[in-house]
Short mmCIF file of N, CA and C in Angstrom, two decimals:
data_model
loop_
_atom_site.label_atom_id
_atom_site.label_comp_id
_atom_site.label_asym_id
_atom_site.label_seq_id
_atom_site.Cartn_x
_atom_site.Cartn_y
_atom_site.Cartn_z
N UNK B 1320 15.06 31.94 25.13
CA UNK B 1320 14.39 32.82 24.20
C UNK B 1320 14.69 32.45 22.76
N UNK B 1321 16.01 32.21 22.67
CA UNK B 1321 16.05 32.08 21.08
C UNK B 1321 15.73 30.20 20.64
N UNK B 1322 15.68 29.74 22.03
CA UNK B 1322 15.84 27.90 21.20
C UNK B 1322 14.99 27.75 20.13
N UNK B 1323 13.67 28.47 20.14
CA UNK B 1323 12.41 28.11 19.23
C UNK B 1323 13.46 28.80 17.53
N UNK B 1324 13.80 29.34 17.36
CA UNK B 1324 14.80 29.83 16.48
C UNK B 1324 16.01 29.18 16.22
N UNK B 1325 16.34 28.91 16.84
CA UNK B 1325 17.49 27.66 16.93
C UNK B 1325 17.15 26.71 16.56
N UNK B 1326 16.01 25.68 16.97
CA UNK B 1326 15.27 24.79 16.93
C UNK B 1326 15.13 24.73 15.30
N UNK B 1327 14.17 25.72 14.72
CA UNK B 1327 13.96 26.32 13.57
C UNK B 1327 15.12 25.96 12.48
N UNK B 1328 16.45 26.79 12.79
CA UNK B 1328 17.62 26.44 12.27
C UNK B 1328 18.28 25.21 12.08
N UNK B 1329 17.94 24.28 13.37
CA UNK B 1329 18.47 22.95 13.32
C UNK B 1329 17.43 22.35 11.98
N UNK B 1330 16.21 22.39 11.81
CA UNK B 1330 15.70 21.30 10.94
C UNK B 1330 15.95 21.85 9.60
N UNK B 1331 16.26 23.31 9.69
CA UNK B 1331 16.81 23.84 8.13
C UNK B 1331 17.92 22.90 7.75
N UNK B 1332 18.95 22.99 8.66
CA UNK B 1332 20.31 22.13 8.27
C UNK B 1332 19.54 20.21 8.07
N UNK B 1333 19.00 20.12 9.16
CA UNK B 1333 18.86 18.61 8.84
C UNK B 1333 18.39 18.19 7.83
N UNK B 1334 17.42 19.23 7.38
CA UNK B 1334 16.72 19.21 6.03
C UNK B 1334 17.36 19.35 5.04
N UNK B 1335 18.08 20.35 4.44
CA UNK B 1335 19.42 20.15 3.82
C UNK B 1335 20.50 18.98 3.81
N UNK B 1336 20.93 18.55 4.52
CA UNK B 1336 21.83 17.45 4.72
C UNK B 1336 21.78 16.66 3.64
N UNK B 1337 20.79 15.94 3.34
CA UNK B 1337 20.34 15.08 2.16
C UNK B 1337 20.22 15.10 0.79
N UNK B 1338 20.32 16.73 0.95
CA UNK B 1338 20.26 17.26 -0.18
C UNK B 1338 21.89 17.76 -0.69
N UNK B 1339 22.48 18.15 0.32
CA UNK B 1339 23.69 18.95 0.20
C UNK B 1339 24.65 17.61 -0.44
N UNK B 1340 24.16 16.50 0.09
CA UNK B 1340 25.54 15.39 0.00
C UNK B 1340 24.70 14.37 -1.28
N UNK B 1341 23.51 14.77 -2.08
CA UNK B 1341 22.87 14.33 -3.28
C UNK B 1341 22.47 12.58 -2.68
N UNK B 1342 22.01 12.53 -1.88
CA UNK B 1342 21.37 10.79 -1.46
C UNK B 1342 20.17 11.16 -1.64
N UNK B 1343 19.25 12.18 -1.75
CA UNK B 1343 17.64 12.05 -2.54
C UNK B 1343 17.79 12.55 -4.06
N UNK B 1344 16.62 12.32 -4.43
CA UNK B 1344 16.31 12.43 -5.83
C UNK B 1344 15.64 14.09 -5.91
N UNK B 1345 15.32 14.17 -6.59
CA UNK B 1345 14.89 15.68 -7.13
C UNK B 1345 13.77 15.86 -6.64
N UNK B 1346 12.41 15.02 -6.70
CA UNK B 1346 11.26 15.51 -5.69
C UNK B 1346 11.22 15.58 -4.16
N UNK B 1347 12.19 14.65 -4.17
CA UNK B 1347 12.75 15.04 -2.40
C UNK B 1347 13.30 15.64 -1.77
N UNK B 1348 14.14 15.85 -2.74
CA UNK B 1348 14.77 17.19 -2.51
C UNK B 1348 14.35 18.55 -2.47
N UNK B 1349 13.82 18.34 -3.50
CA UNK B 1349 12.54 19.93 -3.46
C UNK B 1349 11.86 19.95 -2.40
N UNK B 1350 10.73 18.82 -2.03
CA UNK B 1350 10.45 18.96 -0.67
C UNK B 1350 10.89 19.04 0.85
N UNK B 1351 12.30 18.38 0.72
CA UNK B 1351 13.50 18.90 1.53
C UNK B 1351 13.62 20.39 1.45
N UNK B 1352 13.93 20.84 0.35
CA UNK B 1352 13.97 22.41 0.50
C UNK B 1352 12.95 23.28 0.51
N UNK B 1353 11.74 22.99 0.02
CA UNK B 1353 10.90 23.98 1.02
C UNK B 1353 10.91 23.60 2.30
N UNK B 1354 10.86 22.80 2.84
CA UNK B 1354 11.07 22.58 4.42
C UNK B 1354 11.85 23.26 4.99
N UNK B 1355 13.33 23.70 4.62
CA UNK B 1355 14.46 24.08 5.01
C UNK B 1355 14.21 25.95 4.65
N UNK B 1356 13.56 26.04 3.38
CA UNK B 1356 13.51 27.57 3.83
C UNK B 1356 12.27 27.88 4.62
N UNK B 1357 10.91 27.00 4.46
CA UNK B 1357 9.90 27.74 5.56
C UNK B 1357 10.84 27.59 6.93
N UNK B 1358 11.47 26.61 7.29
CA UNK B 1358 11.70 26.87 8.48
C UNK B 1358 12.98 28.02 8.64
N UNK B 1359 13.27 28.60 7.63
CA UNK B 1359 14.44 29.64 8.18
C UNK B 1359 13.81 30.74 7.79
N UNK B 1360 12.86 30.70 7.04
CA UNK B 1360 11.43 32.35 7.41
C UNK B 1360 10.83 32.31 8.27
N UNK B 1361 10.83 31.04 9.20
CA UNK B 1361 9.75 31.02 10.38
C UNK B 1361 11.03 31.49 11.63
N UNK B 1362 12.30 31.20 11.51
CA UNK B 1362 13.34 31.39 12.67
C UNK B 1362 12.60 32.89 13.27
N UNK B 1363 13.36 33.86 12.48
CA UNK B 1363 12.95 34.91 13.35
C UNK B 1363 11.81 35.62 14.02
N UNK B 1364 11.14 34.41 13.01
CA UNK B 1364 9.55 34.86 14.18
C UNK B 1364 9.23 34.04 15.15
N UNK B 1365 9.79 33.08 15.04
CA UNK B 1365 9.56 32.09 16.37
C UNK B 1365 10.30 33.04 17.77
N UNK B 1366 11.59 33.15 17.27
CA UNK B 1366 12.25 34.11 18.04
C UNK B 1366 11.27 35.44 18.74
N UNK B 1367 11.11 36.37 17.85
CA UNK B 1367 10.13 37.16 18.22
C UNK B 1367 8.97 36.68 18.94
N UNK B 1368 8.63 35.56 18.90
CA UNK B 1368 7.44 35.21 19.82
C UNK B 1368 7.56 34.26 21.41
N UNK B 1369 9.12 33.91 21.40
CA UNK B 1369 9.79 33.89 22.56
C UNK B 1369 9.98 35.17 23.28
N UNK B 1370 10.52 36.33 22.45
CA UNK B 1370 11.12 37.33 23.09
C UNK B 1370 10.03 38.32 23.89
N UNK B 1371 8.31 38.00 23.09
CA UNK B 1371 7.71 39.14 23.59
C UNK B 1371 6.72 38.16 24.44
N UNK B 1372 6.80 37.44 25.71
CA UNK B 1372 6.24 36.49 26.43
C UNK B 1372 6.57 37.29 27.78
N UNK B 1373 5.22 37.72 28.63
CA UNK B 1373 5.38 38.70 29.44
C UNK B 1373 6.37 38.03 30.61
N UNK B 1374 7.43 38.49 31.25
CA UNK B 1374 7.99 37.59 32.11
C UNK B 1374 7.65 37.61 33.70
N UNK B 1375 7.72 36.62 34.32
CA UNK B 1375 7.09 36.57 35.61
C UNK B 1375 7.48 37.56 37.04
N UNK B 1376 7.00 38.68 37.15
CA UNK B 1376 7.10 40.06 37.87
C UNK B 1376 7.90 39.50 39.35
N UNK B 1377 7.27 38.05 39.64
CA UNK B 1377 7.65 37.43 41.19
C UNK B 1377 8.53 37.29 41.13
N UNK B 1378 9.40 37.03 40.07
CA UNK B 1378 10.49 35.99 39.99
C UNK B 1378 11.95 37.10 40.29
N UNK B 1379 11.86 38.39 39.84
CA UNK B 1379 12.36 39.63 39.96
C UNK B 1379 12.60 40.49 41.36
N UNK B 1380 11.42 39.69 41.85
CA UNK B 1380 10.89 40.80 43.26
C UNK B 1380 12.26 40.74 44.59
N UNK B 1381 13.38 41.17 45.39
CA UNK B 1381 13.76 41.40 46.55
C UNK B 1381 13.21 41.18 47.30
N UNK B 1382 13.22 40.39 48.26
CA UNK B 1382 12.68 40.68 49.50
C UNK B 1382 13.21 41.26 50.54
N UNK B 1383 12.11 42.02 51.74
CA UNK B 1383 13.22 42.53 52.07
C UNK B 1383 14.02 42.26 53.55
N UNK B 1384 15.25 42.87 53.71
CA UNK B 1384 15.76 41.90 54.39
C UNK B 1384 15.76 42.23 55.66
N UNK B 1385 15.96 42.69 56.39
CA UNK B 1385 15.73 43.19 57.92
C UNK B 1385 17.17 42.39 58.59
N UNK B 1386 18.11 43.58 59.12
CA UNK B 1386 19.31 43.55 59.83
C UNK B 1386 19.08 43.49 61.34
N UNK B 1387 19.18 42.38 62.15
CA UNK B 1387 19.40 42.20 63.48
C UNK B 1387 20.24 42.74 64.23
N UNK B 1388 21.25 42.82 63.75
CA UNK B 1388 22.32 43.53 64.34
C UNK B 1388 22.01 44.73 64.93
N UNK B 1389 21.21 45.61 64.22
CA UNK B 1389 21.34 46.82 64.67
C UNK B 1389 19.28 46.86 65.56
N UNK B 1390 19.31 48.15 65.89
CA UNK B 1390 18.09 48.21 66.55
C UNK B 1390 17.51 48.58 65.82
N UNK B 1391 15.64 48.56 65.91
CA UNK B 1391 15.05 48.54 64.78
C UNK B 1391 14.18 50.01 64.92
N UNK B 1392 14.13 51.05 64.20
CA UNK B 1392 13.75 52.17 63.86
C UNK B 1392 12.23 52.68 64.53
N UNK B 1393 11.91 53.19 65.32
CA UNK B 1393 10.87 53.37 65.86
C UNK B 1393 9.85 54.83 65.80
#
């Protein structure tokens, strides 16, 4: 649920990186950093759009089990 948010977070930092340790120049950097904050305004909605993904009803279901041992109810 959260990787798409995570995900999100990772290219904020990677995007930063370059910037944090000064190896680009100033227009690259700028474009480094809008990169790094759209993607940390997009985290929690990516999140939110993991979280509200209807989940599969089958996957939940018991089956049921039926005991041999004993005799069966008539």
């Amino acid at each position: 649920m959260h990787g798409r948010m995570l995900l999100r977070l990772a290219v904020a930092v990677a995007a930063l990186t370059p910037v944090l340790l000064d190896a680009v120049s100033g227009a690259v950097s700028a474009l480094l950093g809008l990169l790094a904050a759209a993607a940390v305004i997009d985290a929690p909605f990516a999140a939110l759009r993991g979280n509200t993904k209807v989940p599969d009803l089958s996957r939940w279901s018991v089956p049921l089990v039926e005991d041999f041992r004993t005799r069966a109810a008539r």
